[in-house]
Amino acid sequence: MKAFFHLPGLFEFHELYKLFLPLCKEHREYFYDHIEISSIYGAPMGTIFSGGRLATGNSDPFEVLALLKEYGISARLTFSNSQLKPEHLKDEYCNFLCSLFEDENNGIIIHSDLLSDYIKENYSKFYQVSSTTKVLLRKEELIDELANDKYAYVVPDFRHNKKILDYELNEKSKAKVELLVNECCDIGCNKRKECYENVSRLALNEDVEEFRCTSPLGSKGYSFSLAMKNPAFISNEAIIDEYLPSGINNFKIEGRGLGSALVLEILLYYLVKPQYQINVREAIYLDNMLDLF
């Protein structure tokens, strides 16, 4: 049974993946036998279609696309802005990216029905992914979303992570579920949708103040050690013992807004066998005389 992972930072962590992906190919023994890197997602700085997090990546789109093609990994544009209006659809840069990345192997993560219809009409080769930014909290909402044929994958709100094992999903729906494994947001937060909407407005350059999280966890900033204590956290052991046997095998790692060093640690946890993690760190950091402090 394979666990298909969807990794953060298509444009943000291009330099990291230039080192990480060759290791996965040349030293497959370093990596868990059950894992496979299925896609890398993100959006470059200045894209008004982007959502979820403010896009900060500045890597060259042509180089990004070439790297993923070389390793046969799907590129996903995170175009999950929830506040788009018809006049935004003609944005030159976003349409350039769609033209460049359009391929049956590549996808677009979407919130807006308006954008979904536009992509289907103008860039039909993409598969579409329903974004977690929709914050669909009710079981019935999620099941309806999974039944929507326009989506190849659906990323549920992280609060479904444990409960979904008890949902009576058919095999087609299970194959579309993509669970967010390492969310640090407070499981009781009731302002998650408001936060995402604020990011969407900022991406559109609207004159709004940045949302300030007041939840006990989120206000402290992301911490993987805290995420591991989150009731919705999905561990390696749970993936192998619970999710894969149940028929759920797609898992998304969050982290576009983090530093590459922390993202590497999260990748090591989910993808690399403990005895080989030092090998990967040495290969990534290159210089064994590196001073961090």
Coordinates of C-alpha atoms in Angstrom, one line a residue:
M1 CA 0.0 0.0 0.0
K2 CA 1.4 3.4 -1.0
A3 CA 1.0 6.7 0.8
F4 CA 1.0 9.6 -1.8
F5 CA 2.4 12.8 -0.3
H6 CA 1.7 16.3 -1.5
L7 CA 4.4 18.7 -0.5
P8 CA 4.5 22.5 0.1
G9 CA 6.6 25.1 -1.6
L10 CA 6.5 24.7 -5.4
F11 CA 8.0 28.1 -5.8
E12 CA 9.0 28.8 -2.2
F13 CA 11.4 25.9 -1.7
H14 CA 12.6 25.2 -5.2
E15 CA 16.2 25.3 -4.1
L16 CA 15.5 22.7 -1.4
Y17 CA 13.8 20.4 -3.8
K18 CA 16.7 20.7 -6.3
L19 CA 18.7 18.8 -3.6
F20 CA 16.0 16.7 -2.0
L21 CA 14.4 15.1 -5.1
P22 CA 17.7 13.7 -6.5
L23 CA 18.3 12.1 -3.1
C24 CA 14.9 10.4 -3.3
K25 CA 15.8 9.0 -6.7
E26 CA 19.5 8.1 -6.2
H27 CA 19.1 6.8 -2.6
R28 CA 15.6 5.2 -2.5
E29 CA 16.8 3.1 0.4
Y30 CA 16.8 6.3 2.6
F31 CA 13.1 6.7 2.2
Y32 CA 10.2 4.7 3.6
D33 CA 9.1 2.0 1.2
H34 CA 5.4 3.0 1.4
I35 CA 5.8 6.6 0.5
E36 CA 5.7 8.3 -2.9
I37 CA 6.0 12.1 -3.7
S38 CA 2.9 12.7 -5.8
S39 CA 2.8 16.5 -6.1
I40 CA 4.4 19.8 -4.9
Y41 CA 2.0 22.8 -4.6
G42 CA 2.4 26.5 -4.3
A43 CA 2.1 29.9 -6.1
P44 CA 4.7 32.6 -6.9
M45 CA 4.7 36.0 -5.3
G46 CA 2.3 38.5 -6.9
T47 CA -0.4 36.0 -8.1
I48 CA -3.8 37.3 -7.3
F49 CA -5.4 33.9 -7.8
S50 CA -3.4 32.6 -4.8
G51 CA -4.9 31.8 -1.4
G52 CA -4.5 30.0 1.8
R53 CA -1.2 31.7 2.5
L54 CA 0.3 34.9 1.0
A55 CA 2.5 33.7 -1.9
T56 CA 6.2 34.5 -1.3
G57 CA 8.0 32.2 -3.7
N58 CA 10.2 33.9 -6.3
S59 CA 11.7 31.0 -8.2
D60 CA 11.7 31.0 -12.0
P61 CA 8.5 29.3 -13.2
F62 CA 10.3 27.6 -16.1
E63 CA 12.9 26.1 -13.8
V64 CA 10.3 25.0 -11.4
L65 CA 8.3 23.2 -14.1
A66 CA 11.5 21.6 -15.6
L67 CA 12.5 20.2 -12.2
L68 CA 9.1 18.5 -11.6
K69 CA 9.0 17.2 -15.1
E70 CA 12.4 15.7 -14.7
Y71 CA 11.2 13.7 -11.7
G72 CA 7.7 13.0 -12.9
I73 CA 6.0 14.8 -10.1
S74 CA 2.8 16.8 -10.4
A75 CA 2.9 20.5 -10.1
R76 CA -0.1 22.1 -8.4
L77 CA -0.8 25.8 -8.6
T78 CA -2.4 27.0 -5.4
F79 CA -5.1 29.3 -6.8
S80 CA -7.5 29.1 -3.8
N81 CA -8.5 32.7 -3.6
S82 CA -12.1 32.8 -2.4
Q83 CA -12.8 36.5 -3.3
L84 CA -12.3 36.5 -7.1
K85 CA -14.6 38.5 -9.3
P86 CA -15.0 38.2 -13.1
E87 CA -12.6 41.1 -13.8
H88 CA -9.8 39.2 -12.0
L89 CA -10.0 36.2 -14.3
K90 CA -8.0 38.0 -17.1
D91 CA -5.0 38.7 -14.9
E92 CA -2.0 38.4 -17.2
Y93 CA 0.5 36.8 -14.9
C94 CA -1.9 34.1 -13.6
N95 CA -3.0 33.2 -17.1
F96 CA 0.6 33.0 -18.2
L97 CA 1.2 30.5 -15.4
C98 CA -1.8 28.5 -16.4
S99 CA -0.6 28.4 -20.0
L100 CA 2.9 27.4 -18.9
F101 CA 1.8 24.6 -16.4
E102 CA -1.2 23.3 -18.3
D103 CA -0.7 19.5 -18.5
E104 CA -2.7 16.4 -17.7
N105 CA -0.2 15.6 -15.0
N106 CA -0.6 19.0 -13.3
G107 CA -3.3 20.4 -11.1
I108 CA -4.9 23.6 -9.7
I109 CA -6.0 23.9 -6.1
I110 CA -9.3 25.9 -6.2
H111 CA -11.8 27.5 -3.9
S112 CA -13.8 29.8 -6.2
D113 CA -16.5 28.2 -8.4
L114 CA -15.9 31.2 -10.8
L115 CA -12.3 30.3 -11.2
S116 CA -13.1 26.5 -11.5
D117 CA -15.4 27.1 -14.4
Y118 CA -12.9 29.5 -16.0
I119 CA -10.1 26.9 -15.7
K120 CA -12.3 24.1 -17.1
E121 CA -13.2 26.3 -20.1
N122 CA -9.7 27.7 -20.9
Y123 CA -7.2 25.3 -19.4
S124 CA -9.0 22.0 -19.5
K125 CA -6.0 19.7 -19.2
F126 CA -5.5 20.5 -15.5
Y127 CA -7.1 18.3 -12.8
Q128 CA -8.7 20.3 -10.0
V129 CA -8.4 20.0 -6.3
S130 CA -11.0 21.3 -3.9
S131 CA -9.2 23.5 -1.3
T132 CA -9.3 23.1 2.4
T133 CA -9.9 26.9 2.6
K134 CA -13.6 26.2 2.0
V135 CA -13.7 25.1 5.6
L136 CA -16.4 22.5 5.1
L137 CA -17.1 21.4 8.7
R138 CA -20.2 19.2 8.4
K139 CA -19.9 15.6 7.3
E140 CA -22.6 16.1 4.7
E141 CA -20.8 19.0 3.1
L142 CA -17.7 17.0 2.8
I143 CA -19.5 14.0 1.3
D144 CA -21.2 16.2 -1.3
E145 CA -17.8 17.8 -2.2
L146 CA -16.3 14.3 -2.7
A147 CA -19.2 13.4 -5.0
N148 CA -18.5 16.4 -7.2
D149 CA -17.0 15.0 -10.4
K150 CA -15.1 18.1 -11.3
Y151 CA -12.6 17.5 -8.4
A152 CA -9.9 14.8 -8.7
Y153 CA -9.0 15.4 -5.0
V154 CA -10.7 17.1 -2.0
V155 CA -8.7 18.4 1.0
P156 CA -11.0 18.3 3.9
D157 CA -10.8 20.7 6.9
F158 CA -8.3 19.1 9.3
R159 CA -11.0 18.6 11.9
H160 CA -12.3 15.7 9.8
N161 CA -9.0 13.9 10.0
K162 CA -9.9 11.4 12.8
K163 CA -13.6 11.2 12.2
I164 CA -13.3 10.4 8.5
L165 CA -12.2 6.9 9.4
D166 CA -15.8 6.3 10.6
Y167 CA -17.5 7.9 7.6
E168 CA -19.0 5.3 5.3
L169 CA -17.3 6.5 2.1
N170 CA -17.3 4.5 -1.1
E171 CA -14.0 3.6 -2.8
K172 CA -14.2 6.5 -5.3
S173 CA -14.6 9.0 -2.5
K174 CA -11.8 7.5 -0.5
A175 CA -9.5 7.8 -3.5
K176 CA -10.2 11.6 -3.6
V177 CA -9.6 12.3 0.1
E178 CA -6.4 14.2 0.7
L179 CA -5.8 14.8 4.4
L180 CA -3.8 17.7 5.9
V181 CA -1.5 15.8 8.3
N182 CA 0.4 18.5 10.2
E183 CA -1.9 21.3 10.9
C184 CA -1.0 23.4 14.0
C185 CA -4.2 25.5 14.1
D186 CA -6.2 25.2 17.3
I187 CA -8.8 22.5 16.7
G188 CA -11.4 24.7 18.3
C189 CA -10.7 27.7 16.2
N190 CA -13.9 29.3 14.8
K191 CA -12.2 32.0 12.7
R192 CA -10.4 29.8 10.2
K193 CA -12.6 30.8 7.3
E194 CA -12.2 34.5 8.2
C195 CA -8.5 34.1 8.2
Y196 CA -8.5 32.5 4.7
E197 CA -10.8 35.2 3.4
N198 CA -8.4 37.9 4.7
V199 CA -5.5 36.3 2.9
S200 CA -7.5 36.3 -0.3
R201 CA -8.3 40.0 0.0
L202 CA -4.6 40.8 0.7
A203 CA -3.6 38.8 -2.4
L204 CA -6.0 41.0 -4.4
N205 CA -4.2 44.0 -3.0
E206 CA -7.3 45.2 -1.2
D207 CA -6.8 47.8 1.6
V208 CA -7.4 45.5 4.6
E209 CA -5.5 44.8 7.7
E210 CA -3.8 41.5 8.1
F211 CA -5.8 39.0 10.2
R212 CA -4.3 38.5 13.6
C213 CA -4.8 35.0 15.0
T214 CA -5.8 34.9 18.7
S215 CA -6.1 31.2 19.2
P216 CA -3.8 29.6 21.8
L217 CA -1.8 27.7 19.2
G218 CA -2.0 29.8 16.1
S219 CA -1.0 33.1 17.8
K220 CA 2.4 31.5 18.7
G221 CA 3.3 30.8 15.1
Y222 CA 3.8 27.4 13.6
S223 CA 5.6 24.7 15.6
F224 CA 5.9 21.1 14.4
S225 CA 6.3 19.9 18.0
L226 CA 2.9 21.6 18.8
A227 CA 1.4 20.2 15.6
M228 CA 2.3 16.7 16.8
K229 CA 0.2 17.3 19.9
N230 CA -2.8 18.5 17.9
P231 CA -5.8 16.1 18.3
A232 CA -6.0 16.1 14.5
F233 CA -2.3 15.3 13.8
I234 CA -1.7 12.3 11.6
S235 CA 1.4 10.4 12.5
N236 CA 3.5 8.0 10.4
E237 CA 2.2 5.1 12.5
A238 CA -1.4 6.2 12.0
I239 CA -0.9 6.4 8.2
I240 CA 0.4 2.8 8.1
D241 CA -1.9 1.2 10.7
E242 CA -5.1 3.1 10.2
Y243 CA -5.5 5.2 7.0
L244 CA -3.8 3.0 4.4
P245 CA -5.8 -0.1 5.4
S246 CA -9.0 1.9 5.3
G247 CA -8.3 3.0 1.7
I248 CA -7.2 6.6 2.3
N249 CA -3.8 7.1 0.9
N250 CA -3.3 10.8 0.0
F251 CA -1.7 13.1 2.5
K252 CA -0.8 16.8 2.3
I253 CA 2.0 18.5 4.3
E254 CA 1.5 22.1 5.1
G255 CA 4.3 24.6 5.3
R256 CA 4.5 27.1 2.5
G257 CA 4.8 29.9 5.0
L258 CA 7.6 28.3 7.0
G259 CA 11.4 28.4 6.6
S260 CA 13.1 25.7 4.6
A261 CA 15.0 24.2 7.5
L262 CA 11.7 23.5 9.4
V263 CA 10.1 22.2 6.2
L264 CA 13.0 19.8 5.8
E265 CA 12.5 18.4 9.3
I266 CA 8.8 17.8 8.5
L267 CA 9.8 16.0 5.3
L268 CA 12.3 13.9 7.2
Y269 CA 9.7 12.8 9.7
Y270 CA 7.2 11.7 7.0
L271 CA 9.4 10.5 4.2
V272 CA 12.8 9.4 5.5
K273 CA 13.7 6.4 7.6
P274 CA 15.2 7.6 11.0
Q275 CA 18.6 5.9 10.4
Y276 CA 19.1 7.8 7.2
Q277 CA 17.9 11.3 8.3
I278 CA 21.4 12.4 9.1
N279 CA 22.5 11.4 5.6
V280 CA 19.8 13.6 4.1
R281 CA 20.7 16.5 6.4
E282 CA 24.3 16.3 5.4
A283 CA 23.5 16.2 1.7
I284 CA 21.1 19.2 2.0
Y285 CA 23.2 21.4 4.2
L286 CA 26.4 20.5 2.1
D287 CA 28.9 22.3 4.4
N288 CA 29.8 20.3 7.5
M289 CA 31.4 23.5 8.9
L290 CA 28.0 25.4 8.8
D291 CA 27.4 27.6 11.8
L292 CA 23.8 28.1 12.7
F293 CA 24.5 30.5 15.6

